[in-house]
JSON list of C-alpha atoms and ligand atoms in Angstrom, two decimals:
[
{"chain": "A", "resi": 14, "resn": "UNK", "atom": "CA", "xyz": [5.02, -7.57, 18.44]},
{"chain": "A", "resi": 15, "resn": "UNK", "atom": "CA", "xyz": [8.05, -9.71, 18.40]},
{"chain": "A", "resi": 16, "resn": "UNK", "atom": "CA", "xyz": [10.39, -10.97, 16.06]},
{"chain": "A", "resi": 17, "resn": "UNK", "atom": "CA", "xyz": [8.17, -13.81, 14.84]},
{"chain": "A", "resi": 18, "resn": "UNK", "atom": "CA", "xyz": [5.81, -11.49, 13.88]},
{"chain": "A", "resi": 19, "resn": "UNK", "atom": "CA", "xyz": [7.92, -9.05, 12.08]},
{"chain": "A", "resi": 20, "resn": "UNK", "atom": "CA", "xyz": [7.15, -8.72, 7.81]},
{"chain": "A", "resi": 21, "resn": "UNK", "atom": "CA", "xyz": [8.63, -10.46, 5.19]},
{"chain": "A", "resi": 22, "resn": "UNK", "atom": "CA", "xyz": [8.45, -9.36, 1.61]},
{"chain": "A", "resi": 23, "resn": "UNK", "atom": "CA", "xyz": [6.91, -12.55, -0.68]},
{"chain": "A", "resi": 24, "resn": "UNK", "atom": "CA", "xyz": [9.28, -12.30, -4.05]},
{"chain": "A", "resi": 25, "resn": "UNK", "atom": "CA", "xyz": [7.40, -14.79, -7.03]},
{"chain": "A", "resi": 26, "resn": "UNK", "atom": "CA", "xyz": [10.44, -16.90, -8.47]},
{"chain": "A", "resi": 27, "resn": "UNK", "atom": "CA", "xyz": [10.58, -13.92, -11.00]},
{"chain": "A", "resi": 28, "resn": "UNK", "atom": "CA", "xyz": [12.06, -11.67, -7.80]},
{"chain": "A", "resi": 29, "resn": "UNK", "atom": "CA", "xyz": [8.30, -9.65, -8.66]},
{"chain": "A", "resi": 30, "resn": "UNK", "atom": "CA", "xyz": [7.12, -8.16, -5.18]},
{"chain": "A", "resi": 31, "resn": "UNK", "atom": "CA", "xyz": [3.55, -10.72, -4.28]},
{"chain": "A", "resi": 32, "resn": "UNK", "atom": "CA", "xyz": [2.94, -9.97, -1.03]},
{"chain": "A", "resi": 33, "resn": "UNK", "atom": "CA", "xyz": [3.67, -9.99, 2.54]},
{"chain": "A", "resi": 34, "resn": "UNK", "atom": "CA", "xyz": [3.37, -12.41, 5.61]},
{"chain": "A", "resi": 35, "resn": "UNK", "atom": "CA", "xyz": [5.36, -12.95, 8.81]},
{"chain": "A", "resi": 36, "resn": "UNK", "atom": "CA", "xyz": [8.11, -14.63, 10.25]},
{"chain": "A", "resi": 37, "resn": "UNK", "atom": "CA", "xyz": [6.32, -17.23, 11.31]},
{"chain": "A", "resi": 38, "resn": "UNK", "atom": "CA", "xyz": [4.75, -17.63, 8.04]},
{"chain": "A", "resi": 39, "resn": "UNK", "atom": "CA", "xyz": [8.27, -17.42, 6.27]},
{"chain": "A", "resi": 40, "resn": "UNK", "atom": "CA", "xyz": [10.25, -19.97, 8.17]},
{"chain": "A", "resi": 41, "resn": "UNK", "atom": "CA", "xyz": [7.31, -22.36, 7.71]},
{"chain": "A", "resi": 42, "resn": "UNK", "atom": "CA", "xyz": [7.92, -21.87, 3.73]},
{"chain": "A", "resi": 43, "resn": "UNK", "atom": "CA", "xyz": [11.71, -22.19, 3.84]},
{"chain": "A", "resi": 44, "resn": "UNK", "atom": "CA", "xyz": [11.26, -25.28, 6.06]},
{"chain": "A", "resi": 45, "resn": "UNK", "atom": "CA", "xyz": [9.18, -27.07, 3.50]},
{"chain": "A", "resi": 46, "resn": "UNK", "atom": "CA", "xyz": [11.37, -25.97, 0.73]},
{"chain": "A", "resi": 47, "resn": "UNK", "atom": "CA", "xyz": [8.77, -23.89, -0.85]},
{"chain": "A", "resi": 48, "resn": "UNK", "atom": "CA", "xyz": [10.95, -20.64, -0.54]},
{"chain": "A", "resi": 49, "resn": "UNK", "atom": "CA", "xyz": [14.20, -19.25, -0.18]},
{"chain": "A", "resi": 50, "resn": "UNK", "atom": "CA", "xyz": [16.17, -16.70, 1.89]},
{"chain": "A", "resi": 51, "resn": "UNK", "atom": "CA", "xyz": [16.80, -13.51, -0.48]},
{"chain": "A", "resi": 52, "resn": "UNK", "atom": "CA", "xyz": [17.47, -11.28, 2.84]},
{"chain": "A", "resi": 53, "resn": "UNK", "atom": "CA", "xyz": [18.19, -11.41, 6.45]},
{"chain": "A", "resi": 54, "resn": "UNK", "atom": "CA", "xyz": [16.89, -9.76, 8.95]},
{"chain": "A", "resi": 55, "resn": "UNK", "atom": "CA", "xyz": [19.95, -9.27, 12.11]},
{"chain": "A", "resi": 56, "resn": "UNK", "atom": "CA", "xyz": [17.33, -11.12, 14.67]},
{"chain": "A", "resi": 57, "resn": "UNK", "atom": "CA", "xyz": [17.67, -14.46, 15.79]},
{"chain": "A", "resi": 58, "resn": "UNK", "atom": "CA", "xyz": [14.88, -16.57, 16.35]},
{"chain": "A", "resi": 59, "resn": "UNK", "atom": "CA", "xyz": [14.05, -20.19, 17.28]},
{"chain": "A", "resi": 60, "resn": "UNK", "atom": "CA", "xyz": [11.62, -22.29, 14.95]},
{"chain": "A", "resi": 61, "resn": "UNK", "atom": "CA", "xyz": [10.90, -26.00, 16.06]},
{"chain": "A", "resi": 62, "resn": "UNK", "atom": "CA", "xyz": [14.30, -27.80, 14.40]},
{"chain": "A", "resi": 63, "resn": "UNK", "atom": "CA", "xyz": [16.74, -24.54, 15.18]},
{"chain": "A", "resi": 64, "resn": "UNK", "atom": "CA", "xyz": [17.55, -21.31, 15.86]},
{"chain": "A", "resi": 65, "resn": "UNK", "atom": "CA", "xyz": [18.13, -18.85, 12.54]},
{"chain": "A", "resi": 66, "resn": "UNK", "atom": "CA", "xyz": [18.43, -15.45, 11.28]},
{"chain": "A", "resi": 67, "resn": "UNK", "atom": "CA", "xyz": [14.87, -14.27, 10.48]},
{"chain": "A", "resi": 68, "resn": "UNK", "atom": "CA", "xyz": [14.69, -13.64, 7.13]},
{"chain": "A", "resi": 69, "resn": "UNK", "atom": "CA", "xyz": [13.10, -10.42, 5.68]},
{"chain": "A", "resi": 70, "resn": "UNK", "atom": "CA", "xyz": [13.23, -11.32, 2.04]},
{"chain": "A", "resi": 71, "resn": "UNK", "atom": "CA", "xyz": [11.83, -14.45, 0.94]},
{"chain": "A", "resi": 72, "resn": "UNK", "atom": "CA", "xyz": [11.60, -15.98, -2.77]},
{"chain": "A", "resi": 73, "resn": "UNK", "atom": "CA", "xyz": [8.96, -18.21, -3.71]},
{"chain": "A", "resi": 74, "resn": "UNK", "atom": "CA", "xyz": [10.59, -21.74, -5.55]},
{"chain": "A", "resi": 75, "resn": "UNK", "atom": "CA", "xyz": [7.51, -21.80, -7.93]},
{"chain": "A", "resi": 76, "resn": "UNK", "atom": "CA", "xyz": [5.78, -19.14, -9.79]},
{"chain": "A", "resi": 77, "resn": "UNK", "atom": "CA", "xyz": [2.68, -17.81, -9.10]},
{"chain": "A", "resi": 78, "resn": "UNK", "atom": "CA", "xyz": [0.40, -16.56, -11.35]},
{"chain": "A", "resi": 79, "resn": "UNK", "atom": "CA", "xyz": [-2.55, -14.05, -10.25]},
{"chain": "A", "resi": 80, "resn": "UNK", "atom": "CA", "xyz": [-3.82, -11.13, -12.43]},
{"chain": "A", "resi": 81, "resn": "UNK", "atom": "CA", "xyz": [-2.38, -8.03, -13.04]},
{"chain": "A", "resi": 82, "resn": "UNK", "atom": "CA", "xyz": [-2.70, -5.83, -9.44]},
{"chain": "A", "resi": 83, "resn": "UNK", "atom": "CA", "xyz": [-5.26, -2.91, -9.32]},
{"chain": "A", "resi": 84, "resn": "UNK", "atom": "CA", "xyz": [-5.57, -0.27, -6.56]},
{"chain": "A", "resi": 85, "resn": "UNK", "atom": "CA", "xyz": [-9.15, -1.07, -5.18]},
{"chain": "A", "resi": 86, "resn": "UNK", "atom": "CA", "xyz": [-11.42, 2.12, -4.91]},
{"chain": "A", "resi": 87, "resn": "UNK", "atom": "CA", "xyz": [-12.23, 1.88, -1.27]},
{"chain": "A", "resi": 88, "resn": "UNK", "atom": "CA", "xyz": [-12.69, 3.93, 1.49]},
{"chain": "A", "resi": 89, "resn": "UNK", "atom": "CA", "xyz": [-8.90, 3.44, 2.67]},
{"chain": "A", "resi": 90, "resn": "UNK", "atom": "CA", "xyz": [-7.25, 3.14, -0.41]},
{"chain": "A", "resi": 91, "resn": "UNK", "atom": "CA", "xyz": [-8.79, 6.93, -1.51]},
{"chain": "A", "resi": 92, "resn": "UNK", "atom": "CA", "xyz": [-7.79, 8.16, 2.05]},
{"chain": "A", "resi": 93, "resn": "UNK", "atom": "CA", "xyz": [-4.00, 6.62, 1.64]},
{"chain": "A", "resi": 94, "resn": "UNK", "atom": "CA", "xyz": [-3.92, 8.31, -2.02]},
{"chain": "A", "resi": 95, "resn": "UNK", "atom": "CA", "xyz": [-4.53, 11.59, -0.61]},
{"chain": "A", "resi": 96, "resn": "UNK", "atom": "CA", "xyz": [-1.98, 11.12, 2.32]},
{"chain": "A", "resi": 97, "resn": "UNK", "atom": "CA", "xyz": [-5.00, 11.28, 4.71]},
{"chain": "A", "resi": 98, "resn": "UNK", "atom": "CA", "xyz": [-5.50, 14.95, 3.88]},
{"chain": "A", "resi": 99, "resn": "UNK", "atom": "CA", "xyz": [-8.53, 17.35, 3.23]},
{"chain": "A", "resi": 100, "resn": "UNK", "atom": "CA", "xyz": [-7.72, 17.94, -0.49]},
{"chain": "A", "resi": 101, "resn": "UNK", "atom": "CA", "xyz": [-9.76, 21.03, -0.21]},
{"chain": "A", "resi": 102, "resn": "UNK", "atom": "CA", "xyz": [-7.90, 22.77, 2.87]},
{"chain": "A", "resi": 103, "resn": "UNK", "atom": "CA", "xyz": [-5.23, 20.62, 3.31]},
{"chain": "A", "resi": 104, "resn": "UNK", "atom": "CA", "xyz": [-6.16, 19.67, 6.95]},
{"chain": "A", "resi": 105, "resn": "UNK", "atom": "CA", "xyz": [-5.29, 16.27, 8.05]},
{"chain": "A", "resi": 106, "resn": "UNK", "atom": "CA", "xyz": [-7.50, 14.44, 10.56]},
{"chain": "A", "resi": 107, "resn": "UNK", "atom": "CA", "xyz": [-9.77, 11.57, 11.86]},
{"chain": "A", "resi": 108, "resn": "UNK", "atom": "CA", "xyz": [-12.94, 13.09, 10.88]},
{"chain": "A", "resi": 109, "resn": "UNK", "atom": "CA", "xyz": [-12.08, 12.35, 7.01]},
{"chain": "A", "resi": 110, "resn": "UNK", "atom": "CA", "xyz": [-14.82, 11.63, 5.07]},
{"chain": "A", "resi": 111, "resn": "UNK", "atom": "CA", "xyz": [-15.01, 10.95, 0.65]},
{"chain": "A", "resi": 112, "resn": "UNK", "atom": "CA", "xyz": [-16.31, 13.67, -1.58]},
{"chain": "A", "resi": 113, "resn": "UNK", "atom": "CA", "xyz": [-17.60, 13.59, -4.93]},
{"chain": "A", "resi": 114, "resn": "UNK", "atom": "CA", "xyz": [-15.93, 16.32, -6.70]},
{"chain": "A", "resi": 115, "resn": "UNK", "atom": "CA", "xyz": [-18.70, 15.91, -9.42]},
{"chain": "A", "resi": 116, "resn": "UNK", "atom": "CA", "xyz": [-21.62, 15.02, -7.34]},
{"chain": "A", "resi": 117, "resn": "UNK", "atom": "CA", "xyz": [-23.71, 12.22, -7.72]},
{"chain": "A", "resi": 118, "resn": "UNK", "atom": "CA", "xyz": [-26.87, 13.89, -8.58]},
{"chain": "A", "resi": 119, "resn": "UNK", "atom": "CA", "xyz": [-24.88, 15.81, -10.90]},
{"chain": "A", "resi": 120, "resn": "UNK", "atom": "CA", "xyz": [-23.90, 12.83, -12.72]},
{"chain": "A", "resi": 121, "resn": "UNK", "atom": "CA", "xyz": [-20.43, 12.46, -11.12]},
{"chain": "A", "resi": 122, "resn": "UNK", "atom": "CA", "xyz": [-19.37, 9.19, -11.31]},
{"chain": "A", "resi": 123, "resn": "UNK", "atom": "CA", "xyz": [-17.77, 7.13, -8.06]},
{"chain": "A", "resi": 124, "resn": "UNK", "atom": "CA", "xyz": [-14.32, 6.47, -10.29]},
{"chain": "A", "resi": 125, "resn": "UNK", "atom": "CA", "xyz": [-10.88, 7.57, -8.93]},
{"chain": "A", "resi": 126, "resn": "UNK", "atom": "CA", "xyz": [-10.98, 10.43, -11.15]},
{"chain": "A", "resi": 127, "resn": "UNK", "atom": "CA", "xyz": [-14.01, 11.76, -9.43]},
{"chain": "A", "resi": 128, "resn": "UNK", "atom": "CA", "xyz": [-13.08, 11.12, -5.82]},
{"chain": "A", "resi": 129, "resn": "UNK", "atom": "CA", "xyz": [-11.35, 12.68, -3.09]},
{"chain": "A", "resi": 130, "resn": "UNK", "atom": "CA", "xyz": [-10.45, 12.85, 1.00]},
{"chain": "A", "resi": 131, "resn": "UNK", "atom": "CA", "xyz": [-12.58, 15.75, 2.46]},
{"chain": "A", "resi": 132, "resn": "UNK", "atom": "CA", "xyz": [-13.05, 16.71, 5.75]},
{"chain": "A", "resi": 133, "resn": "UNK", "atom": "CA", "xyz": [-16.39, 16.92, 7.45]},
{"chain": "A", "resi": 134, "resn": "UNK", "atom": "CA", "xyz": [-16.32, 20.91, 7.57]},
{"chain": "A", "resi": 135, "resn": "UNK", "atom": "CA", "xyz": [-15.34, 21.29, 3.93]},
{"chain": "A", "resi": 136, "resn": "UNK", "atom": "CA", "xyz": [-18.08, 18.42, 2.81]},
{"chain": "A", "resi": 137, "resn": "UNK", "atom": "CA", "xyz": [-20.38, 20.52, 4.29]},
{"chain": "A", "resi": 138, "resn": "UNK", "atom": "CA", "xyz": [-19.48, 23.24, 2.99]},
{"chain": "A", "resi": 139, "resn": "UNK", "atom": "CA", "xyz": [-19.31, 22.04, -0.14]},
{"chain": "A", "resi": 140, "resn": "UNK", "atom": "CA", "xyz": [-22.82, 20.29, -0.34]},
{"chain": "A", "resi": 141, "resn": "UNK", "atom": "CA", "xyz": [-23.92, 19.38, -3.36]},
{"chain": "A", "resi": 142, "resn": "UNK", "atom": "CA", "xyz": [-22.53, 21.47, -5.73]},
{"chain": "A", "resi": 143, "resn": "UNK", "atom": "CA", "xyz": [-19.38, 21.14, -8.39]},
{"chain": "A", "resi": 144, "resn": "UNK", "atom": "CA", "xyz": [-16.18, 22.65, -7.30]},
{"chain": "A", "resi": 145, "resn": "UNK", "atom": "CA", "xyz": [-16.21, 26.05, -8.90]},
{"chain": "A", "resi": 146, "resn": "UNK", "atom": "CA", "xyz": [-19.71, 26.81, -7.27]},
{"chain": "A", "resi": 147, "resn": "UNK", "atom": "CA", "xyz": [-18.82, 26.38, -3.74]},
{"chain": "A", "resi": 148, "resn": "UNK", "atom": "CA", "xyz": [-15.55, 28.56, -4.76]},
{"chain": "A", "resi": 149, "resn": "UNK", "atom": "CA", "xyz": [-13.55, 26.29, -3.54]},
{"chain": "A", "resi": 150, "resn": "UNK", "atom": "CA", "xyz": [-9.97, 24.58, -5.38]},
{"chain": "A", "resi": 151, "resn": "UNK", "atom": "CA", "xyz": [-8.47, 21.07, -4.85]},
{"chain": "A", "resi": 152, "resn": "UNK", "atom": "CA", "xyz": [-5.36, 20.82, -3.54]},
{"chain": "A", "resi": 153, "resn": "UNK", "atom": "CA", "xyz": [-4.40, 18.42, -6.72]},
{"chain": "A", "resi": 154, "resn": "UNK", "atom": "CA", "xyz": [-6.76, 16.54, -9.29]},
{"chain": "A", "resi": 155, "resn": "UNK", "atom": "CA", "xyz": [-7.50, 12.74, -8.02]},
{"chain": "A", "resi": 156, "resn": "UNK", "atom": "CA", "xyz": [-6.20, 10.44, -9.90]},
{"chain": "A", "resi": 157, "resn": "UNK", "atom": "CA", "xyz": [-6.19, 6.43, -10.26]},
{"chain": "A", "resi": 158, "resn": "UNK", "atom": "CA", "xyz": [-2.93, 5.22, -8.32]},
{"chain": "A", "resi": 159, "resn": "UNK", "atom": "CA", "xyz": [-0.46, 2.90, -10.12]},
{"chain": "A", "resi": 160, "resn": "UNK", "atom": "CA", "xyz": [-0.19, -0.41, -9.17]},
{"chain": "A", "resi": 161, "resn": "UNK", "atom": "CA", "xyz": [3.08, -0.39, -9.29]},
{"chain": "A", "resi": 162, "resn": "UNK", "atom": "CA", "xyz": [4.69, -2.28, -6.50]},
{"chain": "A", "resi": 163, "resn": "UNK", "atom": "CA", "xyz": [6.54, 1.36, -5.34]},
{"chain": "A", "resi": 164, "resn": "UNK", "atom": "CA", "xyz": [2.72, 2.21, -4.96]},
{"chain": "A", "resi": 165, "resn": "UNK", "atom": "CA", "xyz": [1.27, -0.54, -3.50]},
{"chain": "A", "resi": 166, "resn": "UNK", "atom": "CA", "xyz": [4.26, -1.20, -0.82]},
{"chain": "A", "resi": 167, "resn": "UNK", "atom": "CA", "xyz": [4.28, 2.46, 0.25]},
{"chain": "A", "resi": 168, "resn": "UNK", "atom": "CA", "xyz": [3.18, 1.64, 4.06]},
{"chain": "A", "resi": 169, "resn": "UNK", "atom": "CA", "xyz": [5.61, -0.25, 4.36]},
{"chain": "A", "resi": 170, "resn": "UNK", "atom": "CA", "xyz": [8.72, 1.46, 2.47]},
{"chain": "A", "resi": 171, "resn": "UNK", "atom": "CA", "xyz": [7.89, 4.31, 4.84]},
{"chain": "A", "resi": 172, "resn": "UNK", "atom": "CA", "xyz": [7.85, 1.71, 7.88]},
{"chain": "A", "resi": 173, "resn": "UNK", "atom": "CA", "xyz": [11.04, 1.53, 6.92]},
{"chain": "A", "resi": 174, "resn": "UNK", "atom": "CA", "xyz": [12.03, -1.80, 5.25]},
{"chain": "A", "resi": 175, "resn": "UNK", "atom": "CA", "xyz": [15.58, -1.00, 4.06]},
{"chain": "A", "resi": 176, "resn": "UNK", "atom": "CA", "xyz": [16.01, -4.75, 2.67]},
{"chain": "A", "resi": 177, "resn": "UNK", "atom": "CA", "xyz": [13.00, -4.43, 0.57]},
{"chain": "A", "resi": 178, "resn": "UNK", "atom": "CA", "xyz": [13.37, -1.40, -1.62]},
{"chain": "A", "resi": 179, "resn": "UNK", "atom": "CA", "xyz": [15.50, -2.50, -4.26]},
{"chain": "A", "resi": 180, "resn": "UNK", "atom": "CA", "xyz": [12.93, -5.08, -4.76]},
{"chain": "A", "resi": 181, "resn": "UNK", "atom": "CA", "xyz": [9.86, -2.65, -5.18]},
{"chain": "A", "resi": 182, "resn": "UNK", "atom": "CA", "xyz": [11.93, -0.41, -7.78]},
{"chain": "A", "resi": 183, "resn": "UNK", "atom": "CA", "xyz": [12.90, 2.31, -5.14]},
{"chain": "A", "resi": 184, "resn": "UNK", "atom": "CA", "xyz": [16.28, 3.89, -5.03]},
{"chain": "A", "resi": 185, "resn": "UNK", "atom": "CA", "xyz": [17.68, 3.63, -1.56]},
{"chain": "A", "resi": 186, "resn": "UNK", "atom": "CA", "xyz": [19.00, 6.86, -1.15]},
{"chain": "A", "resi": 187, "resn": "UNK", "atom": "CA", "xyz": [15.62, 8.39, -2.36]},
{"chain": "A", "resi": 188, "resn": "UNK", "atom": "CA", "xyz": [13.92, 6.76, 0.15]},
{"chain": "A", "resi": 189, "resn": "UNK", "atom": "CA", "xyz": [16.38, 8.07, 2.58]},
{"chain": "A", "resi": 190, "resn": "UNK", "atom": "CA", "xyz": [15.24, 11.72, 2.12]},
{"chain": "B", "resi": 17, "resn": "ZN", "atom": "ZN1", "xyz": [-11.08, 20.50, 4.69]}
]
């Protein structure tokens, strides 16, 4: 992955975290006026006109409007919740699967609430039967994530992005530790 490719943290003209794209993506936007540098990256890197500092902050110069953010319930949002752990032995793994803690047949609903990372020994184990029958505990009860940008940026505050966190509402030296 080179520079060009590197992320770049989408700010709406309100400084609100949007999204993420590129470099190439970024310098494309600031070219056309349609954003601004908020931070640099230290790389140097050659679009078509010149060579410039690759940004890693960009601000849109119009406002976008889109809907309130929600943490989808799917397969890899429920995994990334649970830190890609078992949250019945604590075991973290590839062979992952999702339990109902409530099952199904037992009128458990598929809701955050009601969801959690398993692994394919405790599933088993487990089969179809509420928590306190198998004798089993959870390691926390699930919950529905905030869509907070802290939240939804995580993968990418712990990637690292130093520029970025006072933008998604983290404190530096938190993140540090
Ligand atoms: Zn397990």
């Amino acid at each position: 992955m080179g520079p060009i490719d590197a992320n770049v943290l989408v700010l709406n003209s309100d400084y609100r975290p949007l999204n993420v794209c590129n470099v190439r993506r970024a310098v494309v936007l600031l070219e056309k006026e349609k954003a601004h540098t908020v931070e640099l990256d230290g790389v140097m890197i050659r679009s078509e006109r010149r060579a410039l500092r690759a940004p890693s902050v960009i601000r849109l110069s119009y406002h976008v409007k889109r809907p309130r953010p929600v943490v989808k319930l799917t397969r890899r949002e429920i995994l990334a919740r649970d830190d890609h752990q078992c949250q019945y032995c604590g075991k973290h793994g590839n062979d992952l699967t999702i339990d109902h803690v409530t099952p199904r047949h037992r009128g458990g609903q598929h809701t955050w609430e009601n969801v959690v990372t398993a692994c394919k020994s405790c599933n088993h184990r487990k089969g179809g039967r509420t928590v306190p029958e198998a004798h089993m505990t959870l390691l926390r009860q699930p919950f529905r994530p905030p869509a907070t940008p802290r939240y939804l940026f995580s993968s990418y505050i712990r990637s690292g992005e130093r520029t970025w966190l006072k933008f998604l509402g983290v404190d530096e030296t938190a993140a540090a530790s």
